[in-house]
XYZ file of N, CA, C and O in Angstrom:
420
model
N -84.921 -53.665 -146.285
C -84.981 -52.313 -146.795
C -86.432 -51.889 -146.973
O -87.305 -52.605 -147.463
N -86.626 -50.412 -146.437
C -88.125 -49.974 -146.583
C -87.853 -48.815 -147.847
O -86.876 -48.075 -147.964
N -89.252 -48.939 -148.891
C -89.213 -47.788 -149.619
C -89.306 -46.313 -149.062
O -90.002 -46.064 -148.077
N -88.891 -45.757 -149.443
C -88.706 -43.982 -148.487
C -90.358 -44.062 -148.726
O -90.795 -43.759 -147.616
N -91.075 -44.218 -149.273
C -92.575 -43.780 -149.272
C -93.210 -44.271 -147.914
O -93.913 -43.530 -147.227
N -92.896 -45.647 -147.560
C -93.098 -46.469 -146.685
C -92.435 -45.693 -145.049
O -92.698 -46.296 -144.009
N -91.833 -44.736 -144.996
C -90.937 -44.180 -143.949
C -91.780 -43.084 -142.987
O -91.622 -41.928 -143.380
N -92.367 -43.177 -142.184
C -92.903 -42.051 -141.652
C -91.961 -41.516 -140.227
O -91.653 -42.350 -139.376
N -91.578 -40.135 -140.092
C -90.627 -39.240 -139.582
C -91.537 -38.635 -138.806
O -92.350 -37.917 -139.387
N -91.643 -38.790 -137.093
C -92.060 -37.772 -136.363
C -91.382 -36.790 -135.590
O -91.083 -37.242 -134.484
N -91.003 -35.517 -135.783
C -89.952 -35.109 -135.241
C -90.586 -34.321 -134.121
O -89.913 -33.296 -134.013
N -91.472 -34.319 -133.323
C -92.029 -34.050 -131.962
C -91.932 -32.596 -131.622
O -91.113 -31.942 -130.975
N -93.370 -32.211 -132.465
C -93.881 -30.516 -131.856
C -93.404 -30.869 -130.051
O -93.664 -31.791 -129.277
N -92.735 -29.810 -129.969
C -93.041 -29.430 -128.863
C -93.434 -28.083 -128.139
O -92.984 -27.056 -128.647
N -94.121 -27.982 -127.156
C -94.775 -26.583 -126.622
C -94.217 -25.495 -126.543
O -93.007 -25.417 -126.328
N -95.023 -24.401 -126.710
C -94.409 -23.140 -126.944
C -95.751 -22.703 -126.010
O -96.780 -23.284 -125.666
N -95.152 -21.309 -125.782
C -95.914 -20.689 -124.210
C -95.817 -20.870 -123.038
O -96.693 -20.469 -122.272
N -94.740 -21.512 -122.618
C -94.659 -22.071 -121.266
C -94.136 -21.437 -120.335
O -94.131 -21.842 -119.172
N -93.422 -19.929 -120.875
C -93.081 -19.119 -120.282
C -91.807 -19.029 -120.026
O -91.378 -18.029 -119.449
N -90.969 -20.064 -120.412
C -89.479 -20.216 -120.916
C -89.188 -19.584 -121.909
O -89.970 -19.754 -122.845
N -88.152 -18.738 -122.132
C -87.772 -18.003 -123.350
C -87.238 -19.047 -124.138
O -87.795 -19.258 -125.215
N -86.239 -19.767 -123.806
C -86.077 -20.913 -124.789
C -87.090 -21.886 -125.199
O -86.786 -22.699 -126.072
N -88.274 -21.902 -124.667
C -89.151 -22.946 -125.992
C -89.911 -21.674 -126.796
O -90.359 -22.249 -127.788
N -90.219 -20.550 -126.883
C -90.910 -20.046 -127.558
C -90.440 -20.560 -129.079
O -91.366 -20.358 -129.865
N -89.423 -21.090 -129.648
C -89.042 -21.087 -131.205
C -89.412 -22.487 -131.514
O -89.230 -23.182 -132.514
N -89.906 -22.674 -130.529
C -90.114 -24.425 -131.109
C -91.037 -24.689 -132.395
O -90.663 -25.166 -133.466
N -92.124 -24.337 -132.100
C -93.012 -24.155 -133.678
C -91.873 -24.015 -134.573
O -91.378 -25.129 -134.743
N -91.357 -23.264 -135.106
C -90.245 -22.709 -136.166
C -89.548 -23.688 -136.665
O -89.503 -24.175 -137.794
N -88.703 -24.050 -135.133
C -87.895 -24.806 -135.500
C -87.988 -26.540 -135.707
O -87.062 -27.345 -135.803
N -89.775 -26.817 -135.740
C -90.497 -28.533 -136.004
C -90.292 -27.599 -137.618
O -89.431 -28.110 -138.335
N -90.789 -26.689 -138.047
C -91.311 -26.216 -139.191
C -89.703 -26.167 -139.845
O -89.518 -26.458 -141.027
N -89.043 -25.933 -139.314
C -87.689 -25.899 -140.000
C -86.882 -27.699 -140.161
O -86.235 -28.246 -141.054
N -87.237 -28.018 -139.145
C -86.868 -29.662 -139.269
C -87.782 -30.345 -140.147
O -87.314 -31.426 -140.507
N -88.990 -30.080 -140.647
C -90.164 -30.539 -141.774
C -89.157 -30.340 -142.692
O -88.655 -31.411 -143.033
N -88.520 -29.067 -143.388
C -88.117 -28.599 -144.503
C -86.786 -29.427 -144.697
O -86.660 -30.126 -145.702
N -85.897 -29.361 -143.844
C -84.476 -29.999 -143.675
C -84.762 -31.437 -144.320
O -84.367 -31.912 -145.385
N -85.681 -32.033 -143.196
C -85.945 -33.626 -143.439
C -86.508 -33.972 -144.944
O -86.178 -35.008 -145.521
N -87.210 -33.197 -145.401
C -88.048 -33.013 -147.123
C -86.792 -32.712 -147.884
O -86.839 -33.005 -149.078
N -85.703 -32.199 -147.445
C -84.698 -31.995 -148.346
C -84.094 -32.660 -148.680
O -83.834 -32.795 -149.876
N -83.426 -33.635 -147.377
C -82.408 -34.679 -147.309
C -83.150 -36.267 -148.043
O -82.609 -37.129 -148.736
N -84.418 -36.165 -147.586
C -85.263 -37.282 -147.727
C -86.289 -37.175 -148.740
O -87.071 -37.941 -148.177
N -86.765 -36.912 -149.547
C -87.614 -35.929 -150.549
C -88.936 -37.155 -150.051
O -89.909 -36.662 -149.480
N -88.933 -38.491 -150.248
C -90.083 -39.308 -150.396
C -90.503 -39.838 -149.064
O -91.386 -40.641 -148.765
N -89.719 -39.240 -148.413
C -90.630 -40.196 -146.659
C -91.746 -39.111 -146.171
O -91.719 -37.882 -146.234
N -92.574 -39.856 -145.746
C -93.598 -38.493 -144.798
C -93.342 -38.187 -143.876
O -92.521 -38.944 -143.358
N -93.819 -36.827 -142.889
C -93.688 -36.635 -141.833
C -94.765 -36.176 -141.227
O -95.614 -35.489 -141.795
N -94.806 -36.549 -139.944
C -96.308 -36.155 -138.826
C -96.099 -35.558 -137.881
O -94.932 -35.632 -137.497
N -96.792 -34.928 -137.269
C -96.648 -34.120 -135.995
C -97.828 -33.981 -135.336
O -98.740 -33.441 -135.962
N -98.054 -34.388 -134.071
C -99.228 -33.904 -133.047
C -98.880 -32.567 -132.484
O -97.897 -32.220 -131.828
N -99.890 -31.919 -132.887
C -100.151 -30.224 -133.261
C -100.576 -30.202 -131.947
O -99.725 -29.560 -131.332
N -101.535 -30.604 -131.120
C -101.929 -30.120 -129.949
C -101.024 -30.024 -128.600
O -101.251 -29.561 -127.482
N -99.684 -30.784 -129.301
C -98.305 -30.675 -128.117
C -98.159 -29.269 -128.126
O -98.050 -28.651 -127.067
N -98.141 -28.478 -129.679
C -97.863 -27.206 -129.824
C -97.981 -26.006 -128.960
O -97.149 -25.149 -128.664
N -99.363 -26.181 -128.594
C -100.524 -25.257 -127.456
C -100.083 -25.778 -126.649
O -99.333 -25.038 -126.013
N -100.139 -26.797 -126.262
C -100.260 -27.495 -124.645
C -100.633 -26.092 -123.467
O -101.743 -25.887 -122.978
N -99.530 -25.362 -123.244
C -98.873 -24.231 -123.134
C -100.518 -23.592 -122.756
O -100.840 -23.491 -121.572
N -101.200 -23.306 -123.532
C -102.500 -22.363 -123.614
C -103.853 -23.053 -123.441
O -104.969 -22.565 -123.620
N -103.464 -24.512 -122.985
C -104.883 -25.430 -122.391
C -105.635 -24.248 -122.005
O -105.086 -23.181 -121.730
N -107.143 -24.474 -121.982
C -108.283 -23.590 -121.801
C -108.267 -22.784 -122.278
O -109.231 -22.028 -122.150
N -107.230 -22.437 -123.091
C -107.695 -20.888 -124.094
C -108.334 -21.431 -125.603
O -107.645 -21.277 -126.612
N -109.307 -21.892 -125.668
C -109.553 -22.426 -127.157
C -109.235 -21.539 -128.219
O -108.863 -21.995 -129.300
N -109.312 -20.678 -128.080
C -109.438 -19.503 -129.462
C -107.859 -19.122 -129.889
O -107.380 -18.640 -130.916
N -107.156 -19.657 -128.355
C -106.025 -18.564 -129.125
C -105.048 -20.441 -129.293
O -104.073 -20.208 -130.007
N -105.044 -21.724 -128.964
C -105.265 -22.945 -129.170
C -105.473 -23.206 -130.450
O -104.620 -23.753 -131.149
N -106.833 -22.772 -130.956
C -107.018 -23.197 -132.082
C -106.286 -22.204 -133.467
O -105.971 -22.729 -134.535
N -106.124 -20.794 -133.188
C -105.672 -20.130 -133.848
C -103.654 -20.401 -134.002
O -102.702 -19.988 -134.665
N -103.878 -21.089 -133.201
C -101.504 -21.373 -132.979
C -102.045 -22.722 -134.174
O -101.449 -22.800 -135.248
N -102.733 -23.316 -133.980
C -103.178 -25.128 -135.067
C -102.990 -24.445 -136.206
O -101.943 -24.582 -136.841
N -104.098 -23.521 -136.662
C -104.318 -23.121 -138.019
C -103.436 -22.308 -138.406
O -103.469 -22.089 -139.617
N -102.594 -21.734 -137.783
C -101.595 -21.183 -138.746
C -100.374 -21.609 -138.464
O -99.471 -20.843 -138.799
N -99.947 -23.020 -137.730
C -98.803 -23.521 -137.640
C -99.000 -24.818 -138.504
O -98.005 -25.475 -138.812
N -100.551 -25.297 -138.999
C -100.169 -26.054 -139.836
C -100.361 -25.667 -141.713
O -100.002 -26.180 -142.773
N -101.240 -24.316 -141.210
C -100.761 -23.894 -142.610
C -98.895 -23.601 -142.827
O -98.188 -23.917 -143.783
N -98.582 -23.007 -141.747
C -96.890 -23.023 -142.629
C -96.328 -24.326 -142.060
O -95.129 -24.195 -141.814
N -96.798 -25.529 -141.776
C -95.837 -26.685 -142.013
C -96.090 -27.726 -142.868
O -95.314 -28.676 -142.968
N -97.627 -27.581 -143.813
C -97.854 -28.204 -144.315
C -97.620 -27.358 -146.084
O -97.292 -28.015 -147.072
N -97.830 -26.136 -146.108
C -97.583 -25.793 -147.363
C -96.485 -25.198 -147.715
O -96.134 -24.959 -148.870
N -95.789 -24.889 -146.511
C -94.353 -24.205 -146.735
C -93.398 -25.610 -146.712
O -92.877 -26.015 -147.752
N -93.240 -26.251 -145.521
C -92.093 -26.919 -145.155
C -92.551 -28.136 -145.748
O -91.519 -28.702 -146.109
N -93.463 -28.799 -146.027
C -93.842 -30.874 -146.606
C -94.680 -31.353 -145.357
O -95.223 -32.440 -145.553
N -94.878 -30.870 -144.290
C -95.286 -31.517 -143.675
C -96.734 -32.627 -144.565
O -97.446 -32.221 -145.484
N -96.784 -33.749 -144.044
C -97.513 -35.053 -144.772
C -98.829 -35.411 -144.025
O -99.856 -35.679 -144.648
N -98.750 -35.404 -142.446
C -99.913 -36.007 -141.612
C -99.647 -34.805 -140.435
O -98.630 -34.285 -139.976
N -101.043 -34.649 -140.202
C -101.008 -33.624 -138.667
C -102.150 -34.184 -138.061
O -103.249 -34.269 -138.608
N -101.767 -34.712 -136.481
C -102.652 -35.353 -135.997
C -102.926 -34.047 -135.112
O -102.111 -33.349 -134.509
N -104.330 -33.924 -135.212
C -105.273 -33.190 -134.815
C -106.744 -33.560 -133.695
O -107.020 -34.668 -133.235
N -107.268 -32.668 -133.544
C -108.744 -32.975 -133.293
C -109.321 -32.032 -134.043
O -109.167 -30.821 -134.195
N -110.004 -32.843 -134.468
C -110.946 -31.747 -135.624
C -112.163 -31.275 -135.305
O -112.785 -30.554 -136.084
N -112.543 -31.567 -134.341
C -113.542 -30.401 -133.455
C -112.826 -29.208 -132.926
O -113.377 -28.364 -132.218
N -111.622 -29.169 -133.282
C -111.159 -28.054 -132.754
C -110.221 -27.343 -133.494
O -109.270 -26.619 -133.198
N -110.836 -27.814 -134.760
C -109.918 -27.142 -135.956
C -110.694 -25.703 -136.564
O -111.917 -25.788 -136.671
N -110.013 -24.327 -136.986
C -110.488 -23.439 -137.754
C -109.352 -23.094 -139.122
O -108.228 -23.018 -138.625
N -109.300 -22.912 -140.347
C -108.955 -22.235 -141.398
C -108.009 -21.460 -140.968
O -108.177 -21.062 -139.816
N -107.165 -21.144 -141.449
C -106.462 -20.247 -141.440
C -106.496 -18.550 -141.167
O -106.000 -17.659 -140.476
N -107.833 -18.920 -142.658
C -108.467 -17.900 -142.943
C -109.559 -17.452 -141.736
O -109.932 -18.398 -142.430
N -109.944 -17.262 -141.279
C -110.456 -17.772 -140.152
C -109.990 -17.213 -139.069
O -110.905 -16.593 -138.526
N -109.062 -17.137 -138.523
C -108.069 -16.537 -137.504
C -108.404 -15.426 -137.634
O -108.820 -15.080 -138.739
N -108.325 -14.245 -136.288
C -108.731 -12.884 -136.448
C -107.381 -12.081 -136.834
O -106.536 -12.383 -135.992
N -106.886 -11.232 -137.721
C -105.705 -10.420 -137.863
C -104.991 -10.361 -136.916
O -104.212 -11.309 -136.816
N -104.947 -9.713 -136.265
C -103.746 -9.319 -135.122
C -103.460 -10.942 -134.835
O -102.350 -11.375 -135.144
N -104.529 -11.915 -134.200
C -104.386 -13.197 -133.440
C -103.232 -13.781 -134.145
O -102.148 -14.157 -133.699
N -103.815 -13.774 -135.636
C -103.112 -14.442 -136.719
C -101.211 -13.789 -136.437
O -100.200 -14.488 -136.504
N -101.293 -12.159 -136.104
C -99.442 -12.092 -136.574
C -98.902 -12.390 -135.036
O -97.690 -12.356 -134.824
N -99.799 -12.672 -134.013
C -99.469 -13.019 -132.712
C -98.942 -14.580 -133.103
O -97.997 -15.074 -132.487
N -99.530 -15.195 -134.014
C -99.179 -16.784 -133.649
C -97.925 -17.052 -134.691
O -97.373 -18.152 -134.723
């Protein structure tokens, strides 16, 4: 038996932008499986590699880095998200994001 603290849950961002109407909800719905899993499970963590997210928008850094910062602000302060594997040379704030960019992502 493992302590739920001891439990780490990756439930696998996957890409959005690919030009399929069915993956556009994917963000949402990792962000909705964060919340579900925090519900059922209150003490295990969960992680997600954020740059699967973009994939989708390789070479666009700005609009790349702007989908990071405001998909891990709402999965880390809305839903529990615990670990977001990142690159942090290519991280910006939330705050940070230009308006419009920000209600685009």
């Amino acid at each position: 038996h493992f302590p739920p603290e001891d439990i780490i849950f990756d439930p696998n961002v996957l890409t959005i932008g690919t030009g399929m109407e069915e993956h556009a909800n994917y963000g949402v719905d990792f962000i909705n499986a964060v919340k579900t899993i925090k519900e059922q499970c209150p003490y295990v963590k969960i992680s997600g590699g954020i740059s699967n997210l973009s994939f989708g928008f390789r070479g666009v850094m700005k609009i790349r880095e702007s989908i990071h910062a405001v998909f891990l602000h709402h999965a880390i302060l809305e839903s529990g998200m615990d670990v977001g594997i990142v690159n942090a040379n290519e991280m910006l704030h939330v705050t940070e994001v230009e308006g419009e960019l920000k209600k685009a992502c």
